[in-house]
Short mmCIF file of C-alpha atoms (C1' of nucleotides) in Angstrom, two decimals:
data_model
loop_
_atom_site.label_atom_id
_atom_site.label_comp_id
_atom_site.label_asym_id
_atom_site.label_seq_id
_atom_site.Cartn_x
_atom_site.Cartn_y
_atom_site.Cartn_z
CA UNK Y 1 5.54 9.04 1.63
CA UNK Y 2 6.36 10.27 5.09
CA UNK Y 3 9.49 12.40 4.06
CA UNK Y 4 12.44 11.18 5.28
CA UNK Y 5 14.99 13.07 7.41
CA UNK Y 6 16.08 16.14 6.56
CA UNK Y 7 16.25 17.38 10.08
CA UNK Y 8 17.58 14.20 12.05
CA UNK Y 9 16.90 15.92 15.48
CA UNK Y 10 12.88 15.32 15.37
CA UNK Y 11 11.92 12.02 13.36
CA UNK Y 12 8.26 12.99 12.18
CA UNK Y 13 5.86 11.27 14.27
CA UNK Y 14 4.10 9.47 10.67
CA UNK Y 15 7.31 8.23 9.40
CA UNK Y 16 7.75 6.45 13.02
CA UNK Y 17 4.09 5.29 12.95
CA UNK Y 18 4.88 4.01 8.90
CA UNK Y 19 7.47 2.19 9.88
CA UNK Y 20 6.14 0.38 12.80
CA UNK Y 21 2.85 -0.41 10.55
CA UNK Y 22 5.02 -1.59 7.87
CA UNK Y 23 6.99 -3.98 9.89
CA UNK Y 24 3.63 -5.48 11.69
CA UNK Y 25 2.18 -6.00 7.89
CA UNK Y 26 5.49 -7.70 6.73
CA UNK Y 27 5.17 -10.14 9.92
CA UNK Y 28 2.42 -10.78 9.38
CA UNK Y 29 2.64 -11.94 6.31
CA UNK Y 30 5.66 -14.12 6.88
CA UNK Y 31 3.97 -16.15 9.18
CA UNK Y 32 1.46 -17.23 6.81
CA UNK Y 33 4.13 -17.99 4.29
CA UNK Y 34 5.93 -20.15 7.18
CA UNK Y 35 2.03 -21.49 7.86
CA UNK Y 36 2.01 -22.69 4.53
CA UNK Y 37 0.23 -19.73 2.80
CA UNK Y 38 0.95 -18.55 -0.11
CA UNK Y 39 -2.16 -17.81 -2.12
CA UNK Y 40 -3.31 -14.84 -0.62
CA UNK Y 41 -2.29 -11.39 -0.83
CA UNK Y 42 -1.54 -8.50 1.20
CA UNK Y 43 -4.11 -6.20 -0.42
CA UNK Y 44 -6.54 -9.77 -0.57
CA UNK Y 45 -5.68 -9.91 3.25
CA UNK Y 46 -6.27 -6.13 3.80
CA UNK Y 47 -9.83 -6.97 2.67
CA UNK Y 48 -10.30 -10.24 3.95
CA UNK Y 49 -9.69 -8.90 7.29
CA UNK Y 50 -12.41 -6.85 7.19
CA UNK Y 51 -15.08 -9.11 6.61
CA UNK Y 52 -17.65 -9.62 9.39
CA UNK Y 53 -19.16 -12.60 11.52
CA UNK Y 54 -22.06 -12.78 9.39
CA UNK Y 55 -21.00 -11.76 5.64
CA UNK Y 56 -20.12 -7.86 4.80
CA UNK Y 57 -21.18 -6.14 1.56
CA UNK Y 58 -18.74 -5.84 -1.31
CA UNK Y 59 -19.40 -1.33 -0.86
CA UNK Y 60 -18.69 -1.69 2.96
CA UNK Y 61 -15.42 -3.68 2.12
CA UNK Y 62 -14.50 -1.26 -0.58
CA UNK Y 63 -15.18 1.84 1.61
CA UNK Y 64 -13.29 0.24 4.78
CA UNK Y 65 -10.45 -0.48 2.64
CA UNK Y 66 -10.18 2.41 1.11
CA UNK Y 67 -10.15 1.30 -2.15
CA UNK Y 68 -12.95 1.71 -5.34
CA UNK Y 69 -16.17 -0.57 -5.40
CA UNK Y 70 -14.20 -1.83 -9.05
CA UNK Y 71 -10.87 -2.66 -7.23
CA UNK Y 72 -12.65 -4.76 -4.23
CA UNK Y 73 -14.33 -6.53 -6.95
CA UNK Y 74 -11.41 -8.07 -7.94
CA UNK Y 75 -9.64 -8.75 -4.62
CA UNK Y 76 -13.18 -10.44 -3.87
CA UNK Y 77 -12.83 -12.63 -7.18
CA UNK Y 78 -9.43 -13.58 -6.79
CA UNK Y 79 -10.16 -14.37 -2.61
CA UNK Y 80 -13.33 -16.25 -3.93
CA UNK Y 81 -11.48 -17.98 -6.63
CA UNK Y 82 -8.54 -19.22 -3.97
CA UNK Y 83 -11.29 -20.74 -1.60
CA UNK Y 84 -11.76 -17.81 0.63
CA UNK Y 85 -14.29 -16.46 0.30
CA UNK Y 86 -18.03 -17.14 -0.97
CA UNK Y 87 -20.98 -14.57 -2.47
CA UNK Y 88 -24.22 -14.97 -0.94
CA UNK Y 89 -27.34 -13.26 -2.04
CA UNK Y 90 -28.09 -10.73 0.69
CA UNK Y 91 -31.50 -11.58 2.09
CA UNK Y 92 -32.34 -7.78 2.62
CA UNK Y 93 -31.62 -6.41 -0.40
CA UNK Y 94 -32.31 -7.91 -3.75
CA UNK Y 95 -28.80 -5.65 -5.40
CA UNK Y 96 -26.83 -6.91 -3.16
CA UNK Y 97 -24.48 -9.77 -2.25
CA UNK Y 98 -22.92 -10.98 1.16
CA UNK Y 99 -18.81 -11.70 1.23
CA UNK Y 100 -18.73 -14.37 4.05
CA UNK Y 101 -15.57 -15.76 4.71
CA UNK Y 102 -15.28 -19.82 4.06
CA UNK Y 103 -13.88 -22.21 6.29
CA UNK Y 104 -10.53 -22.20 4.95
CA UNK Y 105 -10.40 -18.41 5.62
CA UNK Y 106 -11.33 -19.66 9.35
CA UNK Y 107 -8.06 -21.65 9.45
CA UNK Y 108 -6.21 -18.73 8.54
CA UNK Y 109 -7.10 -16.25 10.76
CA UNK Y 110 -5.80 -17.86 13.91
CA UNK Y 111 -2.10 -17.60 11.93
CA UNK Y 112 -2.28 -14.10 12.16
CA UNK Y 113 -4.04 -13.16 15.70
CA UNK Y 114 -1.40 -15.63 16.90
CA UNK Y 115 0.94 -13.58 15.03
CA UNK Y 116 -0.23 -10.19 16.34
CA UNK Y 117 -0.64 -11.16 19.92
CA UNK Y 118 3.21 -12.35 20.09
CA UNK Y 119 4.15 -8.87 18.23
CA UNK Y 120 2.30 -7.06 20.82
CA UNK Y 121 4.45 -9.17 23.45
CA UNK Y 122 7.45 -8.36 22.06
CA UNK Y 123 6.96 -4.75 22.14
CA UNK Y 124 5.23 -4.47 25.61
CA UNK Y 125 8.77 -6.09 26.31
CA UNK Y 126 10.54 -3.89 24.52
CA UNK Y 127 8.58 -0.62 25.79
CA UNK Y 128 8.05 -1.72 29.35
CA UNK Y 129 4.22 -1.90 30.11
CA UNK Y 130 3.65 1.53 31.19
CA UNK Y 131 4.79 2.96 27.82
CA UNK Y 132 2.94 0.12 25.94
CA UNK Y 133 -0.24 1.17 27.75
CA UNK Y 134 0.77 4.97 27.17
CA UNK Y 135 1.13 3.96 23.43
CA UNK Y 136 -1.81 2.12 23.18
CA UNK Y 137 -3.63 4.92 24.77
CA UNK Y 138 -2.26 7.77 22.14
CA UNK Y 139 -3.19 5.37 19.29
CA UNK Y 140 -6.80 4.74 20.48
CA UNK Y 141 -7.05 8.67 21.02
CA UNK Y 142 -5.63 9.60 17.64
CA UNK Y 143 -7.74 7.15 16.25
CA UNK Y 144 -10.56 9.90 16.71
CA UNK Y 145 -9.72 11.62 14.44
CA UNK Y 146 -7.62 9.51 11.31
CA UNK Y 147 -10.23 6.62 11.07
CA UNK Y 148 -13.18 7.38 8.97
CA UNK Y 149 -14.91 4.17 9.73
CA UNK Y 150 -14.63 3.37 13.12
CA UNK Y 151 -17.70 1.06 14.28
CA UNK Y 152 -18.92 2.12 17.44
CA UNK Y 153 -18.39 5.42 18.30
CA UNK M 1 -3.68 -7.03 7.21
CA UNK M 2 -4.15 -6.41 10.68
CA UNK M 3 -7.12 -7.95 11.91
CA UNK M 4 -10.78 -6.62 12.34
CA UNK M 5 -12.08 -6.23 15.85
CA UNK M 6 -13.78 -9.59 16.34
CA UNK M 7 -12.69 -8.84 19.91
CA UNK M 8 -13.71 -5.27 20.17
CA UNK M 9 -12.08 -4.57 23.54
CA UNK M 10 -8.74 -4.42 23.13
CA UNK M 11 -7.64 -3.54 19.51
CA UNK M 12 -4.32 -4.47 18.48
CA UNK M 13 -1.71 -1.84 18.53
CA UNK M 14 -0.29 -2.21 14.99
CA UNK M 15 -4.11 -1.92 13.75
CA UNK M 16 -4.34 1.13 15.39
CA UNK M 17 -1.07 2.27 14.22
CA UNK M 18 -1.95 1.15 10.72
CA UNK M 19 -5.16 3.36 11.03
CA UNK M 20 -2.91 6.84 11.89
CA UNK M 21 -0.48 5.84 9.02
CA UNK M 22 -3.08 5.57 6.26
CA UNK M 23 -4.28 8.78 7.32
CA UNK M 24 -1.31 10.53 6.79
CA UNK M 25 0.00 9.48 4.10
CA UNK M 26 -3.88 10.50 2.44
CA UNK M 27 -3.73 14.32 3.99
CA UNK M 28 0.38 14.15 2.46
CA UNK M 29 -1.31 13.21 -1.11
CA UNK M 30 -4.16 15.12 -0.73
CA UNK M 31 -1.84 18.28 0.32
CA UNK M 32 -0.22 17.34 -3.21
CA UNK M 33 -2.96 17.50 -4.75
CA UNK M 34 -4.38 20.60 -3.87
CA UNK M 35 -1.26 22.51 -4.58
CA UNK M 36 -1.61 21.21 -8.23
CA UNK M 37 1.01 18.35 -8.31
CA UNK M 38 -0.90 15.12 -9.35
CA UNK M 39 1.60 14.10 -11.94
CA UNK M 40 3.82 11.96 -8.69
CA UNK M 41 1.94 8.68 -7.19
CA UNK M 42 2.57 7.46 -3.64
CA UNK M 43 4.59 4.81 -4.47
CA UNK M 44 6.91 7.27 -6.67
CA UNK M 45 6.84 9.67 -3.47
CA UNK M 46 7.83 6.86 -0.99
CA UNK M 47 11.29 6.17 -2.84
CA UNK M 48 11.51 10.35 -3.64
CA UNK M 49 11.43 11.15 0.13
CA UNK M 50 14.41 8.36 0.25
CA UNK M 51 16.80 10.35 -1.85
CA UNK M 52 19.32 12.31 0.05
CA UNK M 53 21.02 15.47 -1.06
CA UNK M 54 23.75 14.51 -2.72
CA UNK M 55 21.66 11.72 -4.42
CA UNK M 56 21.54 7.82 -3.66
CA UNK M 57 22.12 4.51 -5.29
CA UNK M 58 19.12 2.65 -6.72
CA UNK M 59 19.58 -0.01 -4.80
CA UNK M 60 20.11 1.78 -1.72
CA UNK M 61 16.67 3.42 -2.82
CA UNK M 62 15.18 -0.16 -2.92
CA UNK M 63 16.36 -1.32 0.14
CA UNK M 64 14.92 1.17 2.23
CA UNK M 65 11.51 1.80 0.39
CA UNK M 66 11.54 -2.29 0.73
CA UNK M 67 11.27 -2.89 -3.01
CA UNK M 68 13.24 -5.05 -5.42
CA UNK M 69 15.55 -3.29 -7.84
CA UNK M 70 13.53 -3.73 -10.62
CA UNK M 71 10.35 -2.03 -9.21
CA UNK M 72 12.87 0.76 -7.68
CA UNK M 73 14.01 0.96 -11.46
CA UNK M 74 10.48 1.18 -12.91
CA UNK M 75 9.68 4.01 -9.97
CA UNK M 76 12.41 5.87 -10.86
CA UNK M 77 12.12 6.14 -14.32
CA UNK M 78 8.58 7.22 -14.00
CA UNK M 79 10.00 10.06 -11.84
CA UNK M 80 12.76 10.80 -13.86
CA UNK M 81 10.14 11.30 -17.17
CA UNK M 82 8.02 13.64 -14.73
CA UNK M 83 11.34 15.83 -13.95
CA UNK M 84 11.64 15.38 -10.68
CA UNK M 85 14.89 13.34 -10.33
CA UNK M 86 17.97 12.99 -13.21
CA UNK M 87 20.71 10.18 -12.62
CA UNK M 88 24.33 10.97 -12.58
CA UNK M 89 27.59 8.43 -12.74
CA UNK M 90 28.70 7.66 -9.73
CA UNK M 91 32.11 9.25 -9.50
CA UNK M 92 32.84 6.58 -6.82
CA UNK M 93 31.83 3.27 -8.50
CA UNK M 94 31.35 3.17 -12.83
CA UNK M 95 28.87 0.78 -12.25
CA UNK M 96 26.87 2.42 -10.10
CA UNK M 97 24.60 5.49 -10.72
CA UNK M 98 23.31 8.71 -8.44
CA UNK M 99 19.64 8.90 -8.79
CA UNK M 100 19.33 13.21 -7.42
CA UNK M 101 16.50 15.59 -6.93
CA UNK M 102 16.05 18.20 -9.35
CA UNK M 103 14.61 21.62 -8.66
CA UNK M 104 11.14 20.67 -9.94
CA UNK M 105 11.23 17.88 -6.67
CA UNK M 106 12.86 20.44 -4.60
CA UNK M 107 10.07 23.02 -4.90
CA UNK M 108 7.19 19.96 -3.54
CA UNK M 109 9.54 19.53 -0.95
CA UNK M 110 8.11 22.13 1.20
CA UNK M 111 4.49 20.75 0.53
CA UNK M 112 4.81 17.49 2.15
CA UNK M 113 6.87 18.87 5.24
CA UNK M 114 4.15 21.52 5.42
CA UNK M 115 1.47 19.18 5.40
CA UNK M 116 3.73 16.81 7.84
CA UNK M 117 4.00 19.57 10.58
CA UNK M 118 0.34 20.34 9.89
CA UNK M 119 -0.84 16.72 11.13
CA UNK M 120 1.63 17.30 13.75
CA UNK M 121 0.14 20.29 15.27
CA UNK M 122 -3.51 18.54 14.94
CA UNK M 123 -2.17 15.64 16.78
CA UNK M 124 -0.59 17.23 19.93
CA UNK M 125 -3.95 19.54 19.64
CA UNK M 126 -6.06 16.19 20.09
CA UNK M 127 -3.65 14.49 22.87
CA UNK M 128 -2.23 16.93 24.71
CA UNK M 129 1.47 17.86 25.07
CA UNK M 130 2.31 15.25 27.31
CA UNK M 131 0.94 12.36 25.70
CA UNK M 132 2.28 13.28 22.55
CA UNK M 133 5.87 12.87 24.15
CA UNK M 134 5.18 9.74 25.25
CA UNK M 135 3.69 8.84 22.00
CA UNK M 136 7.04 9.97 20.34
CA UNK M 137 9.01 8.39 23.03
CA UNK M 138 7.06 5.09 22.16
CA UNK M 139 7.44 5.08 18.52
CA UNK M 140 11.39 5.99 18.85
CA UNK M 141 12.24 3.19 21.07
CA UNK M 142 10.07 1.01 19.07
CA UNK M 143 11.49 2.40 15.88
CA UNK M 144 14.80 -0.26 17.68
CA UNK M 145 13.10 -3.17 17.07
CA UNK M 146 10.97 -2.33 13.80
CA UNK M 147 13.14 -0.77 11.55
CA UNK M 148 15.79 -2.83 9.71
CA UNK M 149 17.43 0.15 7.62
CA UNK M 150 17.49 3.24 10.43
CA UNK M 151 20.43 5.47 9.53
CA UNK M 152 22.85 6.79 11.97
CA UNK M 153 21.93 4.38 14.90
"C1'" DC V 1 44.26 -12.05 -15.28
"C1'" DA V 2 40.47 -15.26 -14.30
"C1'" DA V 3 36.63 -16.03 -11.19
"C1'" DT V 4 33.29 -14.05 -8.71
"C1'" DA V 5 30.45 -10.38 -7.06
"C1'" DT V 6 27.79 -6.13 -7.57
"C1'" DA V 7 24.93 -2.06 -9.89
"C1'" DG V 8 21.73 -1.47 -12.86
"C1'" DT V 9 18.64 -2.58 -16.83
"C1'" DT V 10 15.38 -5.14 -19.86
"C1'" DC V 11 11.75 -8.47 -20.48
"C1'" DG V 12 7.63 -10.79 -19.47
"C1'" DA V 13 3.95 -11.77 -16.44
"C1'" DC V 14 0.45 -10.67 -13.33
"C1'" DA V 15 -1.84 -8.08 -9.27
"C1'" DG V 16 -3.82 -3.72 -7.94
"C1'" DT V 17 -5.89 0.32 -9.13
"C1'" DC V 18 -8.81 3.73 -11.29
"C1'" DT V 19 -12.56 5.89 -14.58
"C1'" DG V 20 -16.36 5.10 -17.22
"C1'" DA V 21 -20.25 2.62 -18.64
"C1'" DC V 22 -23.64 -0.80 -17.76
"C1'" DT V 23 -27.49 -3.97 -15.41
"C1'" DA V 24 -30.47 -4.99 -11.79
"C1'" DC V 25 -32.84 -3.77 -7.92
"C1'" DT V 26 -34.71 -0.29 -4.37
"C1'" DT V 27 -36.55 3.97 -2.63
"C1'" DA V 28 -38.99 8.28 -2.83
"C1'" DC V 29 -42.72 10.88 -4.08
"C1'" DA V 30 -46.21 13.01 -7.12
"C1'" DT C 1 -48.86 3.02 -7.83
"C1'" DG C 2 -45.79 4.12 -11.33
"C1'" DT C 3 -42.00 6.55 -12.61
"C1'" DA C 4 -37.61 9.03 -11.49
"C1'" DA C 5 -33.68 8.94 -8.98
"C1'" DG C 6 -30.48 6.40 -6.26
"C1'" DT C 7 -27.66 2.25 -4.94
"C1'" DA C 8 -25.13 -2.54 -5.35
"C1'" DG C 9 -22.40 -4.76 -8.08
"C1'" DT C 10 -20.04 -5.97 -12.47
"C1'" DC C 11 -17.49 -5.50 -16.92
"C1'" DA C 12 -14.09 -3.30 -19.95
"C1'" DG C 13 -9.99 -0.85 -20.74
"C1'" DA C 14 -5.88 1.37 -19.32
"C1'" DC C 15 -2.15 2.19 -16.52
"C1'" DT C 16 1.00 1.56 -12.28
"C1'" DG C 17 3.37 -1.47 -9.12
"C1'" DT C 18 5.53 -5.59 -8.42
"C1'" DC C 19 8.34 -9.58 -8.98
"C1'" DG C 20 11.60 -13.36 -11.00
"C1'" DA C 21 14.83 -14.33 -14.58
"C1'" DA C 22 18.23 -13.10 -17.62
"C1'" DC C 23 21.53 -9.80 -19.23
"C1'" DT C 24 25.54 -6.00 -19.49
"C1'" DA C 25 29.04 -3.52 -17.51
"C1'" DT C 26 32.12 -2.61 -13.97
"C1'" DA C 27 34.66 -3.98 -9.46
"C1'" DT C 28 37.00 -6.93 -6.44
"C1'" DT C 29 39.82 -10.67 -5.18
"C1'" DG C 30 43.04 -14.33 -5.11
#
DNA sequence: CAATATAGTTCGACAGTCTGACTACTTACA
DNA sequence: TGTAAGTAGTCAGACTGTCGAACTATATTG
């Protein structure tokens, strides 16, 4: 969504934000496919990235995502069934199961910090490094109040 | 994508930005919603809030909502069933085709943009007037390097 | 005018998504 | 402590979103 430009003098602040977000995802994503990757999806990798040091439950990936209990089911399956991932019984609680990530997933991840990191150097270059830091400071602000799951307060 | 916070000190920028984006485009939806319209899905509204006033080419519509033709195709006739676009020739080119708003789009216009300048408001509320200059500032000069299909540059 | 390019569609396949219904286990409390 | 209510996860079915390949119709170009 994020209407697009009816009045060209003030670019809503979303659209700006979409389009930046959109073109971080899309790089990202291209530099697995130059890594070699190619079984794994954006909405797989959505979820994958959200699974903890020590195994994350299948509800906490759905609600962090954003997405039904039904629907991380099957990015789950389809990460487990490309190597991924793994279920482990959760030793706490008989119902439920542990989504660690496998050690393939651990050769993966480096692609995209590395990724990330020279994104973020390319805009700080761009921006100059006061604006990146006053950018970086709006974001964390904002993120106050538009991220229902922030960890630590 | 973008990474969890195995590093919790500094998270990355387009996370954060990913985080404010989601959010939006929710309250848009749910805005939607709430006024009754829950016959358009996101991806339908992404390519709707692409179509100018006197209408656009399909494949212009694909470019910029960064979709092939045939999903563009599939999107728009979903749209056009629900009334909210028709497609005309294309008086300039036979082979070509205008998809255009109707009324029924025009009139859920005004709930997105309301919704838009809602968030808006909230934002610069939460940050302040002057950081939410320099956030705009930010995202605009960033929007350089980001955005492959930016209009009038 | 023939060769090539472009706008759009149709077809077929599969991923992503949801609602609803179900099983298995846990928690609360009478 | 035993039962009722709640929670974790899965399965089934339906639909949307998405793409690649192949096609039709019109434009452009030499």
């Amino acid at each position: 969504m994020t209407s697009g430009r009816s009045n060209p003098t003030e670019p809503f602040v979303g659209l700006l934000m979409f389009i930046a977000a959109r073109d971080v995802e899309n790089r990202v994503v291209a530099a697995m496919r130059r890594a070699g990757i190619d079984d794994i999806t954006l909405a797989q990798a959505r979820v994958a990235a959200r699974i903890g040091e020590h195994g994350t439950r299948l509800t906490d990936l759905a609600e962090q995502a954003q997405v039904t209990k039904q629907t991380a089911t099957a990015l789950v399956d389809r990460l487990e069934a490309a190597g991924y991932v793994e279920r482990v019984p959760d030793p706490r609680d008989g119902r439920a199961r542990l989504v660690r990530l496998t050690d393939k997933a651990g050769a993966l991840m480096p692609v995209a910090r590395d990724e990330e990191q020279r994104i973020e150097t390319e805009w700080e270059a761009h921006l100059g490094a006061r604006r990146m830091r006053q950018l970086r400071e709006a974001l964390t602000l904002l993120r106050e109040i538009t991220d229902p799951y922030r960890d630590e307060p």
